Backbone as a chain_set.jsonl record, in Angstrom:
{"seq": "XXXXXXXXXXXXXXXXXXXXXXXXXXXXXXXXXXXXXXXXXXXXXXXXXXXXXXXXXXXXXXXXXXXXXXXXXXXXXXXXXXXXXX", "coords": {"N": [[-26.836, 93.122, 205.595], [-23.54, 94.164, 205.591], [-20.548, 92.303, 204.803], [-17.862, 91.596, 207.104], [-14.733, 93.315, 206.852], [-11.301, 92.432, 206.074], [-9.609, 93.927, 207.668], [-11.263, 94.612, 209.827], [-11.715, 92.091, 210.991], [-9.091, 91.379, 211.683], [-8.253, 93.494, 213.447], [-10.209, 93.246, 215.469], [-9.746, 90.61, 216.405], [-7.071, 90.745, 217.305], [-7.379, 92.645, 219.311], [-9.038, 91.262, 221.113], [-7.333, 89.134, 221.899], [-5.002, 90.42, 222.997], [-6.152, 92.122, 224.943], [-7.369, 90.276, 226.622], [-5.131, 88.831, 227.603], [-3.756, 90.95, 228.894], [-5.639, 91.797, 230.865], [-5.919, 89.443, 232.346], [-3.314, 89.115, 233.33], [-2.977, 91.478, 234.794], [-5.072, 91.423, 236.686], [-4.687, 89.096, 238.046], [-6.345, 86.941, 238.597], [-7.772, 83.882, 239.744], [-10.061, 82.542, 239.809], [-12.935, 80.92, 238.345], [-15.129, 82.457, 237.715], [-14.075, 85.052, 237.625], [-12.309, 84.792, 235.467], [-14.151, 84.244, 233.424], [-15.594, 86.638, 233.353], [-13.589, 88.373, 232.493], [-13.053, 87.254, 229.975], [-15.501, 87.644, 228.63], [-15.677, 90.436, 228.691], [-13.434, 91.07, 227.176], [-14.166, 90.031, 224.688], [-16.341, 91.703, 224.131], [-15.024, 94.153, 223.963], [-13.367, 93.637, 221.759], [-15.328, 93.335, 219.769], [-16.384, 95.925, 219.764], [-14.147, 97.385, 218.869], [-13.801, 96.232, 216.33], [-16.152, 97.045, 215.052], [-15.857, 99.777, 214.903], [-13.876, 100.269, 213.1], [-13.122, 102.016, 210.181], [-15.256, 101.737, 207.354], [-14.576, 100.688, 204.002], [-14.923, 103.0, 201.33], [-17.533, 102.883, 198.941], [-16.83, 102.046, 195.563], [-17.063, 104.359, 192.954], [-18.363, 104.251, 189.846], [-17.665, 105.797, 186.87], [-20.042, 107.116, 184.711], [-20.294, 107.001, 181.329], [-21.3, 109.485, 179.214], [-22.871, 110.672, 176.248], [-21.308, 113.296, 174.412], [-22.231, 116.751, 174.721], [-23.547, 117.759, 172.035], [-24.985, 119.132, 169.104], [-27.636, 117.369, 167.505], [-26.994, 115.411, 164.662], [-27.919, 116.467, 161.445], [-30.027, 114.89, 159.126], [-28.729, 113.868, 155.996], [-29.856, 115.047, 152.949], [-31.042, 113.079, 150.257], [-29.489, 113.186, 147.173], [-30.604, 113.622, 143.992], [-29.277, 112.079, 141.27], [-28.471, 113.317, 138.201], [-27.01, 112.345, 136.161], [-26.396, 110.224, 133.491], [-25.343, 107.044, 132.87], [-23.422, 105.34, 130.498], [-24.395, 102.314, 129.135]], "CA": [[-25.723, 93.482, 206.444], [-22.307, 93.931, 204.845], [-19.579, 91.378, 205.38], [-16.732, 92.295, 207.727], [-13.515, 93.365, 206.051], [-10.142, 91.774, 206.68], [-9.101, 94.808, 208.722], [-12.135, 94.48, 210.991], [-11.453, 90.802, 211.63], [-7.748, 91.416, 212.278], [-8.247, 94.394, 214.614], [-11.034, 92.666, 216.519], [-9.069, 89.435, 216.968], [-5.89, 91.19, 218.058], [-7.87, 93.308, 220.521], [-9.501, 90.237, 222.052], [-6.191, 88.382, 222.434], [-4.149, 91.232, 223.87], [-6.873, 92.617, 226.121], [-7.543, 89.142, 227.534], [-3.854, 88.605, 228.282], [-3.456, 92.067, 229.79], [-6.538, 91.783, 232.022], [-5.595, 88.282, 233.189], [-2.06, 89.37, 234.032], [-3.132, 92.577, 235.754], [-6.002, 91.104, 237.763], [-4.161, 87.914, 238.735], [-7.482, 86.162, 239.071], [-7.641, 82.432, 239.584], [-11.4, 81.958, 239.877], [-13.598, 80.698, 237.065], [-16.014, 83.602, 237.479], [-13.222, 86.18, 237.217], [-11.827, 84.514, 234.113], [-15.298, 84.378, 232.518], [-15.881, 88.075, 233.218], [-12.527, 88.942, 231.662], [-13.241, 86.767, 228.608], [-16.669, 88.313, 228.036], [-15.358, 91.848, 228.472], [-12.488, 91.142, 226.055], [-14.945, 89.839, 223.465], [-17.115, 92.92, 223.893], [-14.082, 95.175, 223.519], [-12.988, 93.287, 220.392], [-16.459, 93.661, 218.904], [-16.444, 97.383, 219.664], [-13.053, 97.832, 217.997], [-14.069, 95.785, 214.96], [-17.239, 97.812, 214.454], [-15.479, 101.176, 214.716], [-12.918, 100.395, 211.997], [-13.848, 102.633, 209.07], [-15.608, 100.908, 206.208], [-14.095, 101.255, 202.744], [-15.955, 103.706, 200.576], [-17.874, 102.159, 197.709], [-16.244, 102.614, 194.358], [-18.022, 105.023, 192.079], [-18.017, 104.023, 188.45], [-18.081, 106.932, 186.05], [-20.952, 106.76, 183.63], [-19.951, 107.79, 180.141], [-22.468, 110.063, 178.541], [-22.464, 111.29, 174.981], [-20.971, 114.717, 174.522], [-23.333, 117.665, 174.418], [-23.405, 118.359, 170.715], [-26.288, 119.083, 168.427], [-27.905, 116.158, 166.736], [-26.639, 115.56, 163.258], [-29.072, 116.551, 160.562], [-29.939, 113.894, 158.056], [-28.28, 114.39, 154.706], [-30.879, 114.74, 151.946], [-30.574, 112.299, 149.108], [-29.373, 114.014, 145.979], [-30.944, 112.865, 142.77], [-28.206, 112.257, 140.306], [-29.005, 113.499, 136.866], [-26.081, 111.823, 135.18], [-26.76, 108.923, 132.93], [-24.141, 106.32, 132.518], [-23.574, 104.534, 129.302], [-24.437, 100.908, 129.488]], "C": [[-24.431, 93.171, 205.693], [-21.365, 92.98, 205.575], [-18.447, 92.154, 206.037], [-15.501, 92.247, 206.826], [-12.392, 92.65, 206.782], [-9.572, 92.617, 207.815], [-9.952, 94.697, 209.983], [-11.869, 93.171, 211.729], [-10.103, 90.815, 212.342], [-7.723, 92.284, 213.535], [-9.054, 93.825, 215.768], [-10.354, 91.491, 217.194], [-7.866, 89.82, 217.809], [-6.308, 91.868, 219.355], [-8.315, 92.282, 221.558], [-8.318, 89.525, 222.697], [-5.386, 89.222, 223.418], [-4.886, 91.764, 225.091], [-7.126, 91.485, 227.122], [-6.26, 88.875, 228.313], [-3.549, 89.713, 229.292], [-4.339, 92.038, 231.032], [-6.257, 90.596, 232.944], [-4.309, 88.511, 233.976], [-2.204, 90.457, 235.095], [-4.037, 92.213, 236.927], [-5.516, 89.936, 238.617], [-5.285, 87.074, 239.329], [-7.223, 84.676, 238.85], [-9.016, 81.748, 239.646], [-12.003, 81.832, 238.477], [-14.484, 81.895, 236.719], [-15.205, 84.804, 237.005], [-12.702, 86.011, 235.803], [-12.955, 84.671, 233.094], [-15.647, 85.848, 232.295], [-14.844, 88.733, 232.319], [-12.71, 88.514, 230.206], [-14.402, 87.476, 227.919], [-16.368, 89.778, 227.77], [-14.354, 92.011, 227.333], [-13.205, 90.942, 224.726], [-15.761, 91.082, 223.123], [-16.213, 94.047, 223.384], [-13.624, 94.902, 222.086], [-14.081, 93.591, 219.393], [-16.579, 95.164, 218.697], [-15.363, 97.904, 218.725], [-13.326, 97.45, 216.553], [-15.159, 96.621, 214.293], [-16.867, 99.272, 214.219], [-14.401, 101.364, 213.665], [-13.675, 100.979, 210.809], [-14.076, 101.663, 207.923], [-14.999, 101.522, 204.951], [-15.242, 101.912, 201.987], [-16.264, 102.925, 199.314], [-17.268, 102.855, 196.502], [-17.335, 103.198, 193.487], [-17.531, 104.831, 190.652], [-18.551, 105.189, 187.641], [-18.941, 106.44, 184.9], [-20.597, 107.634, 182.442], [-21.231, 108.222, 179.448], [-22.003, 110.669, 177.227], [-22.221, 112.786, 175.181], [-22.187, 115.565, 174.147], [-23.049, 118.348, 173.079], [-24.746, 118.24, 170.011], [-26.422, 117.802, 167.619], [-27.573, 116.411, 165.277], [-27.909, 115.564, 162.414], [-28.937, 115.491, 159.481], [-29.551, 114.554, 156.743], [-29.327, 114.027, 153.668], [-30.264, 113.974, 150.78], [-30.581, 113.2, 147.885], [-29.667, 113.135, 144.779], [-29.855, 113.125, 141.761], [-28.822, 112.303, 138.904], [-28.09, 112.906, 135.816], [-26.536, 110.439, 134.726], [-25.463, 108.259, 132.528], [-24.403, 105.47, 131.291], [-23.508, 103.08, 129.679], [-23.721, 100.061, 128.502]], "O": [[-24.241, 92.053, 205.212], [-21.388, 92.874, 206.801], [-18.103, 93.247, 205.587], [-15.265, 91.261, 206.128], [-12.517, 92.307, 207.958], [-9.104, 92.074, 208.816], [-9.416, 94.69, 211.091], [-11.807, 93.151, 212.958], [-9.981, 90.325, 213.465], [-7.225, 91.852, 214.575], [-8.632, 93.909, 216.922], [-10.377, 91.381, 218.42], [-7.665, 89.285, 218.899], [-5.663, 91.686, 220.387], [-8.005, 92.415, 222.742], [-8.301, 89.332, 223.913], [-5.118, 88.789, 224.539], [-4.301, 91.85, 226.171], [-7.1, 91.711, 228.332], [-6.291, 88.711, 229.533], [-3.132, 89.434, 230.417], [-3.843, 92.232, 232.142], [-6.342, 90.717, 234.166], [-4.221, 88.146, 235.148], [-1.616, 90.36, 236.172], [-3.793, 92.652, 238.051], [-5.899, 89.811, 239.78], [-5.168, 86.563, 240.443], [-6.55, 84.275, 237.901], [-9.113, 80.525, 239.546], [-11.621, 82.551, 237.553], [-14.571, 82.294, 235.557], [-15.616, 85.498, 236.075], [-12.657, 86.968, 235.03], [-12.722, 85.188, 232.001], [-15.959, 86.253, 231.175], [-15.188, 89.561, 231.475], [-12.54, 89.329, 229.299], [-14.295, 87.862, 226.755], [-16.761, 90.311, 226.733], [-14.418, 92.995, 226.597], [-12.886, 91.612, 223.743], [-15.857, 91.465, 221.957], [-16.592, 94.8, 222.487], [-13.505, 95.831, 221.286], [-13.801, 94.055, 218.288], [-16.845, 95.624, 217.586], [-15.628, 98.763, 217.884], [-13.106, 98.253, 215.647], [-15.091, 96.876, 213.091], [-17.507, 99.941, 213.408], [-14.037, 102.499, 213.358], [-14.751, 100.493, 210.462], [-13.2, 100.873, 207.572], [-14.913, 102.745, 204.841], [-16.377, 101.437, 202.008], [-15.364, 102.368, 198.686], [-17.203, 104.082, 196.432], [-18.397, 102.601, 193.309], [-16.412, 105.212, 190.31], [-19.732, 105.527, 187.714], [-18.606, 105.475, 184.214], [-20.598, 108.862, 182.539], [-22.111, 107.416, 179.147], [-20.866, 111.126, 177.116], [-22.854, 113.434, 176.014], [-23.045, 115.15, 173.368], [-22.391, 119.387, 173.022], [-25.537, 117.343, 170.302], [-25.443, 117.243, 167.124], [-27.838, 117.484, 164.735], [-28.834, 114.783, 162.635], [-27.84, 115.237, 158.985], [-29.993, 115.659, 156.429], [-29.663, 112.854, 153.506], [-29.121, 114.206, 150.386], [-31.563, 113.887, 147.606], [-29.074, 112.074, 144.582], [-29.553, 114.274, 141.44], [-29.589, 111.425, 138.507], [-28.42, 112.984, 134.632], [-26.997, 109.619, 135.519], [-24.597, 108.878, 131.911], [-25.502, 104.951, 131.099], [-22.65, 102.668, 130.461], [-23.666, 98.841, 128.661]]}, "num_chains": 1, "name": "protein.A"}
């Protein structure tokens, strides 16, 4: 399983914080059960947002291949007929 990126952690955390505040302010709940339901739903929403952030594409490394050219022919050894004076 790949590690979460910094963007996923940031988006998920911000979603949890702001959705919790918004739901608590809008519902005006004062019970423990209501607060727990809001907290769990905010965590679920944050997880959903974090998982839908696009993953970075893996980097593709170009593989260098030799150019398409004919193989070099071996050069035949030439017998030298010259005699050097010693």
